């Protein structure tokens, strides 16, 4: 049975407007690509498609901005918050396929990298559903260039590959599993080619860059001189082509919708009456102190992440059978052992290259030094805490005080990927130093991306472990509410402080003469 939905009206010049129909069953077999600059009406088009097809087919929306959660009230879509554990997302996606319930995965609370990971987990779970649950479903992905980028950006390569693989599976292999991808992007140049190439239906909206207009014209089979039409399209006007839309390029005007996004294009409103002399007092009035922040015990516990390699190694060491007891050296007193571990960690991290060494290499070096110093066996979690404390660069005198012990006590409950960042900020606050820049945090954590360091600082701020603010000069100040400390203002965009390179020892040649470098 042929099912067609009304997308609006045709808008060809000199022709009588007629209904712009989309063959839903053909769309399920051929997929759809929507392209248009910001403000061209892509989200409006997707909303029209969702509303018209809601009675006929299951829908799953990957929504990075929370624009489509309004479908829940009108059409009964289940809104799934992307800020969940991997196991929860996989289970929910499996239930969505099994029970054929339309859903919206909203990712607005996550940063770019976490959005990619959550979307990849959810799409892979839809793709890996049991064969008995391969029912037809429209999978709408808004801002698809975020999940299938043509080039790597500030996110990690692991997250990019995971997300790109899930999008490729959706567009290349999803048809046999009943999954029909509908992807929307601002620019074709930002979208991975192997994802865009699998679409057979196209709706091209307003775009201005020559490279994007030329590529859109090529996809629609238009001549290069006709590419200027995409620059002149109005908001909500698209050029359609494909077996589910039209066999030739057809301009259409998208019809109205019943639901609306929570946001929208801001409208101009009259300014309030001038406040006169009271404006300064109104704006610069003393800022009241907010309510006390919740303690660590009152915060919502985060979902446990998947165990890391070091955690698995720690479990193996803890559960391995004990060997035949041999005569052991007397154990060091706890305080002396703690001082020895801190000293070993500082010795290792005194070398600037140690910041970028892999954690297993640092762990091996740490264990060897502990054996030499007769400190005894050290668990990976204990090693990680002392190495992260040494990454902070805190003065040894301050590091031996009770205040720093409090900071380490808080850090023990923080996830591994945020522990080092927390201790770096806490050390600067304890010493009264300026707040470290994103580049400095990245260097001390062994990362090459200041954006990733900035993202982790935001994660700490989101969890109330660190509270950041900006002063009038744009400098960042970080407070540690659990400890009552605060850093001095610091430029978040300042470059990392590269320590001076230690002088290299003089080497002699076979005749006892000092060797000269190539530069000399």
Short mmCIF file of C-alpha atoms in Angstrom, two decimals:
data_model
loop_
_atom_site.label_atom_id
_atom_site.label_comp_id
_atom_site.label_asym_id
_atom_site.label_seq_id
_atom_site.Cartn_x
_atom_site.Cartn_y
_atom_site.Cartn_z
CA UNK A 1 0.00 0.00 0.00
CA UNK A 2 1.37 3.40 -0.97
CA UNK A 3 1.39 5.98 1.85
CA UNK A 4 2.10 9.60 0.97
CA UNK A 5 2.43 12.53 3.35
CA UNK A 6 1.96 16.19 2.57
CA UNK A 7 5.16 18.23 3.00
CA UNK A 8 3.68 21.53 1.80
CA UNK A 9 3.24 22.99 -1.67
CA UNK A 10 5.27 23.13 -4.85
CA UNK A 11 6.82 26.52 -5.51
CA UNK A 12 7.92 26.36 -9.17
CA UNK A 13 7.73 29.74 -10.89
CA UNK A 14 5.03 30.02 -13.52
CA UNK A 15 3.25 26.87 -12.36
CA UNK A 16 0.10 26.39 -10.35
CA UNK A 17 1.05 25.42 -6.77
CA UNK A 18 0.16 21.87 -5.88
CA UNK A 19 0.73 19.58 -2.92
CA UNK A 20 4.31 18.42 -2.35
CA UNK A 21 3.88 14.74 -1.54
CA UNK A 22 6.50 12.39 -0.08
CA UNK A 23 6.22 8.63 -0.56
CA UNK A 24 6.81 7.28 2.94
CA UNK A 25 7.47 3.66 1.94
CA UNK A 26 9.96 4.76 -0.71
CA UNK A 27 11.68 6.97 1.88
CA UNK A 28 12.13 3.95 4.17
CA UNK A 29 14.10 2.25 1.40
CA UNK A 30 16.11 5.20 0.06
CA UNK A 31 16.94 7.60 2.97
CA UNK A 32 16.93 11.42 2.96
CA UNK A 33 19.54 14.21 3.24
CA UNK A 34 18.52 17.77 4.18
CA UNK A 35 20.98 20.64 3.81
CA UNK A 36 20.66 24.35 4.52
CA UNK A 37 22.42 27.14 6.36
CA UNK A 38 21.37 28.12 9.87
CA UNK A 39 17.96 29.78 9.65
CA UNK A 40 16.99 28.15 6.34
CA UNK A 41 14.21 26.08 7.96
CA UNK A 42 15.79 22.62 8.34
CA UNK A 43 14.32 22.00 11.78
CA UNK A 44 10.93 23.22 10.58
CA UNK A 45 11.11 20.77 7.67
CA UNK A 46 12.04 17.88 9.97
CA UNK A 47 9.20 18.80 12.31
CA UNK A 48 6.73 18.78 9.39
CA UNK A 49 8.03 15.36 8.31
CA UNK A 50 7.73 14.00 11.84
CA UNK A 51 4.22 15.32 12.42
CA UNK A 52 2.88 14.07 9.10
CA UNK A 53 4.43 10.61 9.38
CA UNK A 54 3.81 10.05 13.12
CA UNK A 55 0.58 8.03 12.63
CA UNK A 56 2.21 5.70 10.09
CA UNK A 57 5.74 4.79 11.24
CA UNK A 58 7.90 4.60 14.35
CA UNK A 59 10.27 7.55 14.81
CA UNK A 60 13.53 8.01 16.71
CA UNK A 61 15.02 11.52 16.85
CA UNK A 62 18.64 12.28 17.77
CA UNK A 63 18.18 15.83 19.07
CA UNK A 64 21.38 17.71 20.08
CA UNK A 65 19.59 20.94 21.05
CA UNK A 66 16.33 19.70 22.63
CA UNK A 67 14.22 21.20 19.83
CA UNK A 68 11.92 18.20 19.36
CA UNK A 69 10.91 17.33 22.93
CA UNK A 70 7.55 19.04 22.23
CA UNK A 71 6.54 16.02 20.15
CA UNK A 72 5.97 14.14 23.41
CA UNK A 73 2.87 16.14 24.37
CA UNK A 74 1.20 16.05 20.95
CA UNK A 75 2.24 12.67 19.55
CA UNK A 76 3.33 10.66 22.60
CA UNK A 77 7.07 10.41 21.90
CA UNK A 78 9.14 9.27 24.88
CA UNK A 79 11.86 11.80 25.75
CA UNK A 80 15.14 10.07 26.69
CA UNK A 81 17.77 12.16 28.47
CA UNK A 82 21.20 11.40 26.98
CA UNK A 83 22.94 12.01 30.33
CA UNK A 84 22.78 8.30 31.23
CA UNK A 85 25.18 5.40 31.52
CA UNK A 86 26.08 3.22 28.54
CA UNK A 87 24.09 0.29 29.92
CA UNK A 88 20.98 2.43 30.39
CA UNK A 89 21.12 3.86 26.86
CA UNK A 90 21.60 0.41 25.32
CA UNK A 91 18.70 -1.07 27.29
CA UNK A 92 16.35 1.83 26.48
CA UNK A 93 17.22 1.64 22.76
CA UNK A 94 16.50 -2.11 22.74
CA UNK A 95 13.12 -1.49 24.38
CA UNK A 96 12.32 1.25 21.84
CA UNK A 97 12.82 -1.21 18.99
CA UNK A 98 11.08 -4.09 20.71
CA UNK A 99 7.91 -2.17 21.62
CA UNK A 100 7.91 0.11 18.51
CA UNK A 101 7.64 3.29 20.59
CA UNK A 102 8.70 6.61 19.09
CA UNK A 103 11.38 8.41 21.10
CA UNK A 104 13.45 11.59 21.22
CA UNK A 105 17.03 11.30 22.50
CA UNK A 106 17.81 14.80 23.79
CA UNK A 107 21.51 15.63 24.23
CA UNK A 108 21.33 19.30 25.15
CA UNK A 109 22.91 18.79 28.60
CA UNK A 110 26.09 17.22 27.20
CA UNK A 111 29.19 18.69 25.62
CA UNK A 112 30.17 17.81 22.05
CA UNK A 113 32.23 14.71 22.86
CA UNK A 114 29.65 13.26 25.24
CA UNK A 115 26.91 13.94 22.67
CA UNK A 116 28.84 11.89 20.12
CA UNK A 117 29.34 9.02 22.56
CA UNK A 118 25.70 8.95 23.71
CA UNK A 119 24.35 9.11 20.15
CA UNK A 120 26.74 6.36 19.03
CA UNK A 121 25.70 4.05 21.87
CA UNK A 122 21.99 4.62 21.17
CA UNK A 123 22.29 4.19 17.37
CA UNK A 124 24.43 1.07 17.71
CA UNK A 125 21.88 -0.46 20.10
CA UNK A 126 19.09 0.26 17.58
CA UNK A 127 21.22 -1.28 14.85
CA UNK A 128 22.11 -4.39 16.91
CA UNK A 129 18.52 -5.22 17.90
CA UNK A 130 17.30 -8.80 17.54
CA UNK A 131 16.08 -9.79 14.09
CA UNK A 132 12.55 -10.25 15.46
CA UNK A 133 12.48 -6.52 16.23
CA UNK A 134 13.54 -5.21 12.82
CA UNK A 135 10.43 -3.07 12.37
CA UNK A 136 10.41 -0.03 10.03
CA UNK A 137 11.54 3.17 11.75
CA UNK A 138 12.58 6.66 10.72
CA UNK A 139 15.84 7.71 12.41
CA UNK A 140 16.07 11.50 12.25
CA UNK A 141 19.47 13.00 13.10
CA UNK A 142 19.52 16.80 13.36
CA UNK A 143 22.86 18.60 12.96
CA UNK A 144 24.37 15.42 11.53
CA UNK A 145 27.74 17.10 10.97
CA UNK A 146 28.25 16.89 14.75
CA UNK A 147 27.98 13.09 14.71
CA UNK A 148 29.63 12.36 11.34
CA UNK A 149 32.25 15.11 10.93
CA UNK A 150 34.36 15.16 7.79
CA UNK A 151 37.48 16.05 9.81
CA UNK A 152 38.49 15.62 13.43
CA UNK A 153 38.01 18.59 15.76
CA UNK A 154 38.44 19.22 19.47
CA UNK A 155 36.87 15.88 20.42
CA UNK A 156 38.96 12.77 20.94
CA UNK A 157 39.66 10.49 18.00
CA UNK A 158 38.03 7.60 19.84
CA UNK A 159 34.71 9.47 20.20
CA UNK A 160 34.81 10.59 16.56
CA UNK A 161 35.39 7.06 15.27
CA UNK A 162 32.64 5.65 17.51
CA UNK A 163 30.08 8.21 16.36
CA UNK A 164 31.12 8.08 12.70
CA UNK A 165 30.88 4.28 12.71
CA UNK A 166 27.35 4.40 14.13
CA UNK A 167 26.23 6.94 11.51
CA UNK A 168 27.83 4.90 8.72
CA UNK A 169 26.00 1.77 9.89
CA UNK A 170 22.72 3.70 9.93
CA UNK A 171 23.08 5.06 6.40
CA UNK A 172 24.86 2.13 4.74
CA UNK A 173 23.46 -0.98 6.42
CA UNK A 174 20.36 0.19 8.27
CA UNK A 175 17.87 -0.43 5.44
CA UNK A 176 17.79 -4.23 5.87
CA UNK A 177 17.15 -3.71 9.58
CA UNK A 178 14.23 -1.37 8.90
CA UNK A 179 16.15 1.79 9.83
CA UNK A 180 15.71 4.71 7.43
CA UNK A 181 18.15 7.54 8.09
CA UNK A 182 17.00 11.15 7.70
CA UNK A 183 19.98 13.44 8.31
CA UNK A 184 20.11 17.23 8.33
CA UNK A 185 23.27 19.32 8.12
CA UNK A 186 24.22 22.96 7.77
CA UNK A 187 26.99 22.28 5.27
CA UNK A 188 27.71 19.26 3.09
CA UNK A 189 31.43 20.03 3.36
CA UNK A 190 31.27 19.38 7.13
CA UNK A 191 29.55 15.99 6.70
CA UNK A 192 31.53 12.80 6.11
CA UNK A 193 31.22 11.81 2.46
CA UNK A 194 30.57 8.11 3.09
CA UNK A 195 27.52 9.10 5.16
CA UNK A 196 26.11 11.69 2.75
CA UNK A 197 26.69 9.48 -0.30
CA UNK A 198 24.17 6.86 0.87
CA UNK A 199 21.17 9.21 0.67
CA UNK A 200 19.05 9.00 -2.49
CA UNK A 201 16.53 11.75 -1.65
CA UNK A 202 17.60 15.35 -1.21
CA UNK A 203 16.04 18.55 0.10
CA UNK A 204 18.44 21.44 -0.46
CA UNK A 205 17.77 24.76 1.26
CA UNK A 206 19.40 28.17 1.31
CA UNK A 207 23.20 28.22 1.24
CA UNK A 208 25.74 30.90 0.34
CA UNK A 209 29.23 29.42 0.02
CA UNK A 210 30.26 28.61 -3.55
CA UNK A 211 31.61 25.17 -2.65
CA UNK A 212 28.32 24.19 -0.95
CA UNK A 213 26.19 25.54 -3.81
CA UNK A 214 28.30 23.66 -6.37
CA UNK A 215 28.07 20.40 -4.43
CA UNK A 216 24.31 20.77 -3.99
CA UNK A 217 23.93 21.41 -7.70
CA UNK A 218 25.95 18.29 -8.49
CA UNK A 219 23.78 16.17 -6.22
CA UNK A 220 20.60 17.45 -7.89
CA UNK A 221 22.00 17.14 -11.40
CA UNK A 222 21.87 20.89 -12.06
CA UNK A 223 24.33 22.87 -14.13
CA UNK A 224 26.90 24.98 -12.35
CA UNK A 225 25.28 28.19 -13.58
CA UNK A 226 22.04 27.09 -11.91
CA UNK A 227 23.70 26.78 -8.51
CA UNK A 228 22.87 30.43 -7.75
CA UNK A 229 19.28 29.36 -7.06
CA UNK A 230 20.32 28.07 -3.61
CA UNK A 231 21.49 31.55 -2.60
CA UNK A 232 18.07 33.04 -3.44
CA UNK A 233 15.87 30.53 -1.61
CA UNK A 234 13.68 31.93 1.14
CA UNK A 235 13.32 30.47 4.61
CA UNK A 236 11.32 27.22 4.46
CA UNK A 237 11.89 26.80 0.68
CA UNK A 238 13.80 23.76 -0.57
CA UNK A 239 14.65 22.05 -3.84
CA UNK A 240 13.55 18.40 -3.74
CA UNK A 241 14.84 15.44 -5.73
CA UNK A 242 14.65 11.68 -5.27
CA UNK A 243 12.41 8.67 -5.80
CA UNK A 244 10.36 9.50 -2.72
CA UNK A 245 9.92 13.17 -3.72
CA UNK A 246 10.27 13.98 -7.40
CA UNK A 247 12.08 12.55 -10.42
CA UNK A 248 13.30 16.01 -11.35
CA UNK A 249 14.40 18.99 -9.21
CA UNK A 250 11.25 20.51 -7.76
CA UNK A 251 11.09 23.66 -5.58
CA UNK A 252 8.77 23.21 -2.60
CA UNK A 253 7.57 25.35 0.27
CA UNK A 254 7.30 23.49 3.57
CA UNK A 255 3.87 23.67 5.19
CA UNK A 256 2.92 24.70 8.71
CA UNK A 257 3.47 22.61 11.84
CA UNK A 258 1.42 21.91 14.96
CA UNK A 259 4.20 21.82 17.54
CA UNK A 260 6.92 24.37 18.21
CA UNK A 261 10.48 24.25 19.55
CA UNK A 262 11.17 25.46 23.06
CA UNK A 263 13.48 28.09 21.60
CA UNK A 264 13.11 29.85 18.29
CA UNK A 265 14.26 32.87 16.38
CA UNK A 266 14.39 35.84 18.80
CA UNK A 267 11.88 38.59 18.04
CA UNK A 268 12.61 42.29 18.43
CA UNK A 269 10.76 43.85 21.39
CA UNK A 270 10.76 47.48 22.62
CA UNK A 271 13.55 48.36 25.03
CA UNK A 272 12.53 49.32 28.58
CA UNK A 273 12.37 52.96 29.57
CA UNK A 274 15.82 54.47 30.32
CA UNK A 275 16.67 54.05 33.97
CA UNK A 276 18.60 57.32 34.11
CA UNK A 277 20.84 57.85 37.12
CA UNK A 278 19.54 54.68 38.75
CA UNK A 279 21.01 52.45 36.01
CA UNK A 280 24.48 52.36 37.54
CA UNK A 281 23.17 51.55 41.03
CA UNK A 282 20.87 48.89 39.57
CA UNK A 283 23.59 47.08 37.62
CA UNK A 284 26.49 47.50 40.06
CA UNK A 285 24.58 46.73 43.25
CA UNK A 286 26.36 44.26 45.58
CA UNK A 287 25.90 40.69 44.43
CA UNK A 288 24.11 38.62 47.12
CA UNK A 289 25.71 35.39 48.16
CA UNK A 290 23.83 32.32 46.96
CA UNK A 291 22.67 29.46 49.17
CA UNK A 292 25.24 27.03 50.46
CA UNK A 293 26.15 24.39 47.92
CA UNK A 294 25.30 20.79 48.60
CA UNK A 295 28.02 18.66 50.13
CA UNK A 296 29.62 15.82 48.25
CA UNK A 297 27.43 13.28 50.04
CA UNK A 298 24.26 15.10 48.95
CA UNK A 299 25.18 15.28 45.27
CA UNK A 300 23.57 12.87 42.89
CA UNK A 301 25.84 9.91 42.41
CA UNK A 302 27.01 9.56 38.84
CA UNK A 303 26.41 6.31 37.00
CA UNK A 304 29.46 4.06 37.32
CA UNK A 305 31.56 4.12 34.13
CA UNK A 306 32.88 1.01 32.44
CA UNK A 307 35.96 -0.31 34.29
CA UNK A 308 39.26 0.90 32.87
CA UNK A 309 42.28 -1.28 32.17
CA UNK A 310 43.93 -0.15 35.40
CA UNK A 311 40.82 -0.97 37.42
CA UNK A 312 40.78 -4.46 35.90
CA UNK A 313 44.45 -4.88 36.77
CA UNK A 314 43.74 -3.73 40.31
CA UNK A 315 40.95 -6.31 40.61
CA UNK A 316 43.27 -9.06 39.34
CA UNK A 317 45.98 -8.08 41.84
CA UNK A 318 43.47 -7.99 44.67
CA UNK A 319 41.97 -11.41 43.88
CA UNK A 320 45.06 -13.36 42.86
CA UNK A 321 46.03 -16.24 45.16
CA UNK A 322 48.68 -15.41 47.70
CA UNK A 323 52.08 -16.96 47.16
CA UNK A 324 54.01 -18.91 49.75
CA UNK A 325 54.77 -16.37 52.45
CA UNK A 326 58.37 -15.39 52.57
CA UNK A 327 60.30 -13.41 55.12
CA UNK A 328 59.22 -9.86 54.48
CA UNK A 329 60.76 -6.61 55.55
CA UNK A 330 58.83 -4.79 58.26
CA UNK A 331 56.15 -2.51 56.83
CA UNK A 332 56.70 1.23 57.01
CA UNK A 333 54.48 3.24 59.35
CA UNK A 334 51.50 4.75 57.46
CA UNK A 335 52.72 8.35 57.73
CA UNK A 336 56.25 7.48 56.58
CA UNK A 337 54.89 5.36 53.72
CA UNK A 338 52.65 8.23 52.60
CA UNK A 339 55.59 10.65 52.57
CA UNK A 340 57.64 8.16 50.56
CA UNK A 341 54.88 7.71 47.95
CA UNK A 342 54.49 11.46 47.52
CA UNK A 343 58.24 11.91 47.14
CA UNK A 344 58.41 9.15 44.50
CA UNK A 345 55.54 10.71 42.53
CA UNK A 346 57.25 14.14 42.63
CA UNK A 347 60.52 12.62 41.40
CA UNK A 348 58.76 11.02 38.42
CA UNK A 349 56.79 14.13 37.46
CA UNK A 350 59.83 16.40 37.84
CA UNK A 351 60.67 15.38 34.27
CA UNK A 352 58.45 17.47 31.93
CA UNK A 353 58.23 14.55 29.49
CA UNK A 354 56.49 12.45 32.17
CA UNK A 355 53.28 14.45 31.74
CA UNK A 356 52.76 12.87 28.30
CA UNK A 357 53.91 9.32 29.08
CA UNK A 358 51.21 6.61 28.99
CA UNK A 359 49.80 5.67 32.37
CA UNK A 360 51.01 2.02 32.21
CA UNK A 361 54.59 3.28 31.68
CA UNK A 362 54.31 5.62 34.68
CA UNK A 363 52.82 2.81 36.76
CA UNK A 364 55.74 0.51 35.95
CA UNK A 365 58.27 3.21 36.86
CA UNK A 366 56.37 3.95 40.07
CA UNK A 367 56.37 0.29 41.11
CA UNK A 368 60.10 -0.09 40.47
CA UNK A 369 60.90 2.96 42.60
CA UNK A 370 58.64 1.65 45.36
CA UNK A 371 60.48 -1.67 45.36
CA UNK A 372 63.83 0.12 45.52
CA UNK A 373 62.62 2.25 48.41
CA UNK A 374 61.06 -0.81 50.14
CA UNK A 375 57.68 0.89 50.23
CA UNK A 376 55.79 -2.27 49.24
CA UNK A 377 53.07 -2.99 46.69
CA UNK A 378 50.92 -0.09 45.52
CA UNK A 379 47.39 -0.41 44.08
CA UNK A 380 46.66 1.39 40.77
CA UNK A 381 44.14 3.72 42.43
CA UNK A 382 46.74 4.79 45.04
CA UNK A 383 49.37 5.28 42.33
CA UNK A 384 46.96 7.37 40.24
CA UNK A 385 46.08 9.64 43.17
CA UNK A 386 49.72 10.43 43.98
CA UNK A 387 50.69 10.95 40.33
CA UNK A 388 47.72 13.30 39.82
CA UNK A 389 48.70 15.16 42.99
CA UNK A 390 52.24 15.52 41.61
CA UNK A 391 50.81 16.84 38.32
CA UNK A 392 49.47 19.82 40.25
CA UNK A 393 53.01 21.08 40.92
CA UNK A 394 52.16 22.12 44.48
CA UNK A 395 55.07 23.18 46.68
CA UNK A 396 56.26 20.22 48.86
CA UNK A 397 55.80 22.24 52.07
CA UNK A 398 52.14 22.96 51.26
CA UNK A 399 51.69 19.38 50.07
CA UNK A 400 52.74 18.07 53.48
CA UNK A 401 50.08 20.00 55.38
CA UNK A 402 46.65 18.93 56.61
CA UNK A 403 44.86 21.19 54.11
CA UNK A 404 46.24 19.24 51.15
CA UNK A 405 45.24 15.98 52.85
CA UNK A 406 41.65 17.26 52.80
CA UNK A 407 41.93 17.91 49.06
CA UNK A 408 43.25 14.39 48.46
CA UNK A 409 40.36 12.99 50.49
CA UNK A 410 37.86 14.71 48.18
CA UNK A 411 39.82 13.67 45.07
CA UNK A 412 39.57 9.97 45.97
CA UNK A 413 35.84 10.04 45.17
CA UNK A 414 36.24 11.86 41.83
CA UNK A 415 36.30 9.89 38.52
CA UNK A 416 39.75 9.16 37.12
CA UNK A 417 39.47 11.48 34.09
CA UNK A 418 38.56 14.49 36.31
CA UNK A 419 40.79 13.81 39.31
CA UNK A 420 43.94 15.43 37.91
CA UNK A 421 42.08 18.57 36.78
CA UNK A 422 40.50 18.95 40.23
CA UNK A 423 43.84 18.65 42.01
CA UNK A 424 45.50 21.14 39.62
CA UNK A 425 42.81 23.74 40.37
CA UNK A 426 42.81 22.92 44.11
CA UNK A 427 46.61 23.33 44.29
CA UNK A 428 46.41 26.76 42.66
CA UNK A 429 43.65 27.75 45.08
CA UNK A 430 45.60 26.52 48.14
CA UNK A 431 48.70 28.43 47.04
CA UNK A 432 46.70 31.56 46.11
CA UNK A 433 48.10 31.34 42.58
CA UNK A 434 46.26 32.49 39.44
CA UNK A 435 43.73 30.08 38.00
CA UNK A 436 45.61 27.87 35.50
CA UNK A 437 44.79 28.35 31.83
CA UNK A 438 43.18 25.66 29.67
CA UNK A 439 46.49 25.04 27.90
CA UNK A 440 48.33 24.67 31.22
CA UNK A 441 45.72 22.20 32.52
CA UNK A 442 45.97 20.24 29.27
CA UNK A 443 49.80 20.07 29.51
CA UNK A 444 49.78 18.89 33.10
CA UNK A 445 47.14 16.24 32.29
CA UNK A 446 49.14 14.97 29.32
CA UNK A 447 46.69 16.25 26.69
CA UNK A 448 47.39 18.25 23.54
CA UNK A 449 43.93 19.84 23.30
CA UNK A 450 43.02 22.88 25.38
CA UNK A 451 39.38 22.30 24.39
CA UNK A 452 39.34 18.93 26.16
CA UNK A 453 40.80 20.52 29.28
CA UNK A 454 38.15 23.25 29.14
CA UNK A 455 35.45 20.59 28.84
CA UNK A 456 36.69 18.80 31.96
CA UNK A 457 36.75 22.03 33.94
CA UNK A 458 33.10 22.51 32.90
CA UNK A 459 32.31 18.97 34.10
CA UNK A 460 33.75 19.84 37.50
CA UNK A 461 31.73 23.07 37.53
CA UNK A 462 28.58 21.16 36.60
CA UNK A 463 29.11 18.80 39.54
CA UNK A 464 29.78 21.71 41.97
CA UNK A 465 33.28 20.39 42.67
CA UNK A 466 34.76 23.58 41.23
CA UNK A 467 32.90 26.84 40.67
CA UNK A 468 34.30 29.20 38.03
CA UNK A 469 33.49 32.83 37.33
CA UNK A 470 34.98 35.63 35.24
CA UNK A 471 36.02 39.04 36.50
CA UNK A 472 35.61 42.32 34.63
CA UNK A 473 38.89 41.74 32.74
CA UNK A 474 37.80 38.37 31.41
CA UNK A 475 40.12 36.46 33.73
CA UNK A 476 38.88 33.23 35.30
CA UNK A 477 38.60 32.63 39.03
CA UNK A 478 38.00 29.10 40.34
CA UNK A 479 36.62 28.35 43.81
CA UNK A 480 36.72 24.96 45.53
CA UNK A 481 33.57 25.10 47.71
CA UNK A 482 34.24 21.78 49.45
CA UNK A 483 37.48 23.20 50.87
CA UNK A 484 36.70 26.92 51.00
CA UNK A 485 39.61 27.94 48.71
CA UNK A 486 39.73 30.27 45.72
CA UNK A 487 42.37 30.99 43.09
CA UNK A 488 43.56 34.41 42.01
CA UNK A 489 42.32 35.65 38.59
CA UNK A 490 44.07 34.01 35.64
CA UNK A 491 43.77 34.25 31.86
CA UNK A 492 42.03 31.05 30.63
CA UNK A 493 43.51 31.51 27.14
CA UNK A 494 47.11 31.99 28.22
CA UNK A 495 49.67 29.57 26.74
CA UNK A 496 51.05 26.75 28.83
CA UNK A 497 54.18 27.42 30.86
CA UNK A 498 56.91 25.29 29.31
CA UNK A 499 59.57 24.54 31.94
CA UNK A 500 63.17 25.29 31.11
CA UNK A 501 64.98 22.29 29.62
CA UNK A 502 67.67 20.86 31.87
CA UNK A 503 71.23 21.17 30.47
CA UNK A 504 72.32 18.05 28.67
CA UNK A 505 75.51 16.32 29.95
CA UNK A 506 78.60 16.93 27.85
CA UNK A 507 79.56 13.96 25.68
CA UNK A 508 83.08 13.24 24.42
CA UNK A 509 84.12 11.64 21.15
CA UNK A 510 86.71 8.88 20.78
CA UNK A 511 89.58 11.37 21.18
CA UNK A 512 88.23 12.97 24.36
CA UNK A 513 87.00 16.10 22.57
CA UNK A 514 83.54 17.48 23.40
CA UNK A 515 81.07 16.64 20.60
CA UNK A 516 79.31 19.50 18.84
CA UNK A 517 75.65 19.45 17.87
CA UNK A 518 74.54 19.79 14.27
CA UNK A 519 73.30 23.32 14.97
CA UNK A 520 76.75 24.37 16.19
#
